[in-house]
Each structure stands twice: as structure tokens, then as C-alpha cells.
PDB file of C-alpha atoms in Angstrom:
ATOM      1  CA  UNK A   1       0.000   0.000   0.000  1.00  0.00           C
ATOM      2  CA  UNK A   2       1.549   3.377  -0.890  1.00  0.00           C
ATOM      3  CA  UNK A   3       1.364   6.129   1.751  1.00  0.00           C
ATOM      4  CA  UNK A   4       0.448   9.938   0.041  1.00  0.00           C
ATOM      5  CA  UNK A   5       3.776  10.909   1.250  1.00  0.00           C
ATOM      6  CA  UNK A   6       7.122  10.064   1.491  1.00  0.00           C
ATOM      7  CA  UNK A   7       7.943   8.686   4.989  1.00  0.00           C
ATOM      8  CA  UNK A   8      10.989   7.643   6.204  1.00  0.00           C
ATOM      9  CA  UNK A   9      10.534   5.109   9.684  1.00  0.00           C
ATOM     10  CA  UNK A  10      14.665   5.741  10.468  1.00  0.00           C
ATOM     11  CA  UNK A  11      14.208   9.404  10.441  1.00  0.00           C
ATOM     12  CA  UNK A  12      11.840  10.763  13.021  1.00  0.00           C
ATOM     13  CA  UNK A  13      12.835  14.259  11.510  1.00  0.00           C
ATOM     14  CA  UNK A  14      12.161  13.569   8.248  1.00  0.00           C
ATOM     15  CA  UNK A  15       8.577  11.700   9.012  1.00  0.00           C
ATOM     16  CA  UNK A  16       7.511  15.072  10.968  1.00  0.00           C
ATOM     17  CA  UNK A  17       8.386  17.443   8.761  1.00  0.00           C
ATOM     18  CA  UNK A  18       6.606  15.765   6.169  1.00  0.00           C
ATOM     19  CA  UNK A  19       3.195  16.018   8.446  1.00  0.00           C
ATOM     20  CA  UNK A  20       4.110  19.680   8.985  1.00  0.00           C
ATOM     21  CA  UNK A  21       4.787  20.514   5.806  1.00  0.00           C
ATOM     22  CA  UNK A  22       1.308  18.863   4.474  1.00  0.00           C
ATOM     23  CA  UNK A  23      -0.499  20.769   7.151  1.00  0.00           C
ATOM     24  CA  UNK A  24       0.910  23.823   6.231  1.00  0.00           C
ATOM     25  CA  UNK A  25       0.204  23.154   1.937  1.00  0.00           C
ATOM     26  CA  UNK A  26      -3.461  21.867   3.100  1.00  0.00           C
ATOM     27  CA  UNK A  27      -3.880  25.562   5.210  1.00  0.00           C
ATOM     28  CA  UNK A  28      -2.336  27.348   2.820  1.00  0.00           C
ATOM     29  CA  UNK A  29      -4.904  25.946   0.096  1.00  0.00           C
ATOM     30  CA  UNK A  30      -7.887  26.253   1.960  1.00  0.00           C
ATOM     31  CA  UNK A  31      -6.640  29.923   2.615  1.00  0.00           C
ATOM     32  CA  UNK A  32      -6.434  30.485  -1.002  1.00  0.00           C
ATOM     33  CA  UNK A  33      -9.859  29.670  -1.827  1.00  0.00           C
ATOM     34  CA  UNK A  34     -12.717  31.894  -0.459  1.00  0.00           C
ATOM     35  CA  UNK A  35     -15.168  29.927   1.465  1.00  0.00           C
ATOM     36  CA  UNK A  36     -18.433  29.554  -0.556  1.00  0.00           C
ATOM     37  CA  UNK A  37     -20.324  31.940   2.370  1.00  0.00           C
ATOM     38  CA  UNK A  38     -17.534  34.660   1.685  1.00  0.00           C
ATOM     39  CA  UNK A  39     -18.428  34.248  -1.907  1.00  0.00           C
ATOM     40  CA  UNK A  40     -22.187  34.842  -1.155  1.00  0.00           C
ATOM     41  CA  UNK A  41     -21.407  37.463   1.343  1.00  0.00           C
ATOM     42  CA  UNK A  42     -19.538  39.640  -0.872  1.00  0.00           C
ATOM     43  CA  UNK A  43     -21.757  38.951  -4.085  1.00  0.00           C
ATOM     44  CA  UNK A  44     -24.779  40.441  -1.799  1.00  0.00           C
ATOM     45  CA  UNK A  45     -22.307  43.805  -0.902  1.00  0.00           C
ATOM     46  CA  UNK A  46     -21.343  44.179  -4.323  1.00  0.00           C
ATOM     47  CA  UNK A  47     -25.575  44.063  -5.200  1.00  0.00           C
ATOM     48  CA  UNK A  48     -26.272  46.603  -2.292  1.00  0.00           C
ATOM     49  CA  UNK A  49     -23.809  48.627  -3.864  1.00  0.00           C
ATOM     50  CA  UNK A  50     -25.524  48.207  -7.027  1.00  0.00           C
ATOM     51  CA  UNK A  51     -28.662  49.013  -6.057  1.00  0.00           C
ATOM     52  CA  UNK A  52     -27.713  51.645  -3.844  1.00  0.00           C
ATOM     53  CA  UNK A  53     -26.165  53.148  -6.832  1.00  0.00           C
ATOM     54  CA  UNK A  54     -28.822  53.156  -9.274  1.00  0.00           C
ATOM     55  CA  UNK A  55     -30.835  54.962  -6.634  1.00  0.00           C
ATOM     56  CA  UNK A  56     -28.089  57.616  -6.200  1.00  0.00           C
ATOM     57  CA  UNK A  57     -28.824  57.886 -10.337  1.00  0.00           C
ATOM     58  CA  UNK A  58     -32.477  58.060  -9.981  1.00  0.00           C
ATOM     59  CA  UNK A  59     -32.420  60.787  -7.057  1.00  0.00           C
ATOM     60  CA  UNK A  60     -29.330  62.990  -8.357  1.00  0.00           C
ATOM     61  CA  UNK A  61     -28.350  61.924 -12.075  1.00  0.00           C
ATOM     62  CA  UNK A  62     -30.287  63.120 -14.611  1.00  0.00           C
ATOM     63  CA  UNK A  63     -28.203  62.500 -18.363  1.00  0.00           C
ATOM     64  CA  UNK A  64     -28.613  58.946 -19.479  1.00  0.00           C
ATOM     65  CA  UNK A  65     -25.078  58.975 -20.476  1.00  0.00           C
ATOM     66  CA  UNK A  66     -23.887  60.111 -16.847  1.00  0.00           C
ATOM     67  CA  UNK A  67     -26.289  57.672 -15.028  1.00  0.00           C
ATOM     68  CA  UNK A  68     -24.876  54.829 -17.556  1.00  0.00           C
ATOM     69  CA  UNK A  69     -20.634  56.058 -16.732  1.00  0.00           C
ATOM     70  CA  UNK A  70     -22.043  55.946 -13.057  1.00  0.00           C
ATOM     71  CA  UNK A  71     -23.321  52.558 -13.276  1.00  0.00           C
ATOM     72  CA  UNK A  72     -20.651  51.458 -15.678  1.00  0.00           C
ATOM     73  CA  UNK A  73     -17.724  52.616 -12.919  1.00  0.00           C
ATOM     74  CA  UNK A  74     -19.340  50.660  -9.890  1.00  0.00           C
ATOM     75  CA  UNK A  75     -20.545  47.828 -11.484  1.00  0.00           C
ATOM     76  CA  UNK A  76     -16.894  47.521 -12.915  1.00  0.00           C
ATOM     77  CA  UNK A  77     -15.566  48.053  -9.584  1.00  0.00           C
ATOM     78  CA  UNK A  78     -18.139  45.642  -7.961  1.00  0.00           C
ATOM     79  CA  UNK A  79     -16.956  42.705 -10.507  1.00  0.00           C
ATOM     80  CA  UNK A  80     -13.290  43.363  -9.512  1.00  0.00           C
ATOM     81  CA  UNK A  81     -13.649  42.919  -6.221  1.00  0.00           C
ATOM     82  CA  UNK A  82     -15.973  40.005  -6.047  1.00  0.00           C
ATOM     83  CA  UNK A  83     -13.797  38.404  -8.227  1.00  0.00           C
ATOM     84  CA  UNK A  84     -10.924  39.077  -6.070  1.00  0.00           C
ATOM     85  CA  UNK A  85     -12.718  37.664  -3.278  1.00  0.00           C
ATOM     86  CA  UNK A  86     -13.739  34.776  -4.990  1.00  0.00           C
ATOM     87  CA  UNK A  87     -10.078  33.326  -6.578  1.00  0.00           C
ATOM     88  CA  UNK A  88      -8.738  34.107  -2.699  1.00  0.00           C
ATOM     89  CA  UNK A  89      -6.452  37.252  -3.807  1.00  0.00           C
ATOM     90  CA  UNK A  90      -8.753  39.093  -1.115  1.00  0.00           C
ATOM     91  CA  UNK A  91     -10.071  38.192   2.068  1.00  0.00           C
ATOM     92  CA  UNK A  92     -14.083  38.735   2.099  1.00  0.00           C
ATOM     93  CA  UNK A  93     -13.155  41.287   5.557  1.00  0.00           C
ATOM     94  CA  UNK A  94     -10.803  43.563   2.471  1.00  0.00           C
ATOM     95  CA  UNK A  95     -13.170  43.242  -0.263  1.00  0.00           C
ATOM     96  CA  UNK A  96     -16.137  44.351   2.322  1.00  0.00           C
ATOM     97  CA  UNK A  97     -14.123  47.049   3.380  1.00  0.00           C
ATOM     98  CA  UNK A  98     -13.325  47.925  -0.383  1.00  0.00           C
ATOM     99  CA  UNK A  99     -16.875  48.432  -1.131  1.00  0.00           C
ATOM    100  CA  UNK A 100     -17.595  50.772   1.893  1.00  0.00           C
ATOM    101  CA  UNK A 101     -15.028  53.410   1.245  1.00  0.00           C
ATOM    102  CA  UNK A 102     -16.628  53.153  -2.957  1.00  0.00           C
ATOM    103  CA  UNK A 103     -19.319  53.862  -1.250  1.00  0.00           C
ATOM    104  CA  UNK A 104     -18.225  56.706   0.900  1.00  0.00           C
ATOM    105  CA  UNK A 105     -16.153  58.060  -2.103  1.00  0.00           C
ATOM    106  CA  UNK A 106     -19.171  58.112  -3.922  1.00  0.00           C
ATOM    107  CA  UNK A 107     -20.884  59.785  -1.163  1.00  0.00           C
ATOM    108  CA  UNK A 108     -23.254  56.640  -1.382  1.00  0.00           C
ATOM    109  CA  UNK A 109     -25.007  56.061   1.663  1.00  0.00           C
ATOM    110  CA  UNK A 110     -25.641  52.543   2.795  1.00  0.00           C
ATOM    111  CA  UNK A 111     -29.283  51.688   1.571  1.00  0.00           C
ATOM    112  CA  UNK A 112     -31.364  49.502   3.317  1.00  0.00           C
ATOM    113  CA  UNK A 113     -33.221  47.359   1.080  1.00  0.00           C
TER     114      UNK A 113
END
């Protein structure tokens, strides 16, 4: 039967370093990945800034072109970071805290449904 490592019964050393070091590639994968509630968490604060946005156009926006650059910018900027998120290049904490300062940059105020 062949063990998924190499092992080496003389070397104590050698055996737990091998553990170790598969630990450590097995934590360092799962870190890599965003969990699939980060994924959902950050897909619904990219929407809330969506939707929060398109209600900024409605209320203060008033050239189709504008509103469409406006949407165009965040929804860009949405996708980004969701997609950072997603492939593990962000942590859901960054990419939440990405979206809030669009949002304050925007002067978009956190809408509630």
C-alpha cells in the first residue's frame, strides 16, 4: 500500500516534517480559496452597492449617459472585487471594506433594502 507521502521510519525528523509541511500546503490551500459563504457574502455587498447606486442615479443623475458612466464605474468596480474575493487574492473582511469606502467616495449612503 503506498502512503500519500514520502515517509521515512529511520528518520523521526524527516517523518515530521513531512506532516508539517502537508499541514501547512493543506492551510495554505484552503486559505487560497474563499469559502463559498464569503463568496455569497460579498456577491450580496457588491448588489447593495448596485442598487444603492442606481438609486443615487435616480435621485441625483439626470443625463442617461452620466447615469450609464455611473453605473458602468461601480458595477466595474463591484466585478473586480468580487472576483478578487472569490479566486482568494482578497479576504471577504478587504473586499467588504473595499466596497464601503466606494461607497463613501461616492458619497453613497448605505441603503437599506
Amino acid at each position: 500500500m503506498a502512503t500519500p507521502y514520502y515517509t521515512n521510519k529511520s528518520n523521526p525528523i524527516n517523518n515530521t516534517f513531512s506532516t508539517i509541511a502537508q499541514n501547512d500546503i493543506h492551510t495554505q490551500i484552503n486559505s487560497l480559496v474563499a469559502s463559498n459563504e464569503d463568496k455569497t457574502k460579498i456577491c450580496l455587498d457588491a448588489q447593495n452597492l448596485l442598487d444603492c447606486a442606481h438609486e443615487v442615479c435616480e435621485k441625483h443623475l439626470y443625463h442617461d449617459d452620466i447615469k450609464q458612466d455611473f453605473i458602468d464605474d461601480i458595477n466595474n468596480f463591484a466585478t473586480h472585487i468580487v472576483n478578487q474575493v472569490e479566486s482568494g487574492a482578497m479576504s471577504y473582511e478587504q473586499g467588504s471594506e473595499a466596497i464601503k469606502s466606494e461607497e463613501k467616495s461616492y458619497g453613497i449612503k448605505a441603503c437599506t433594502g
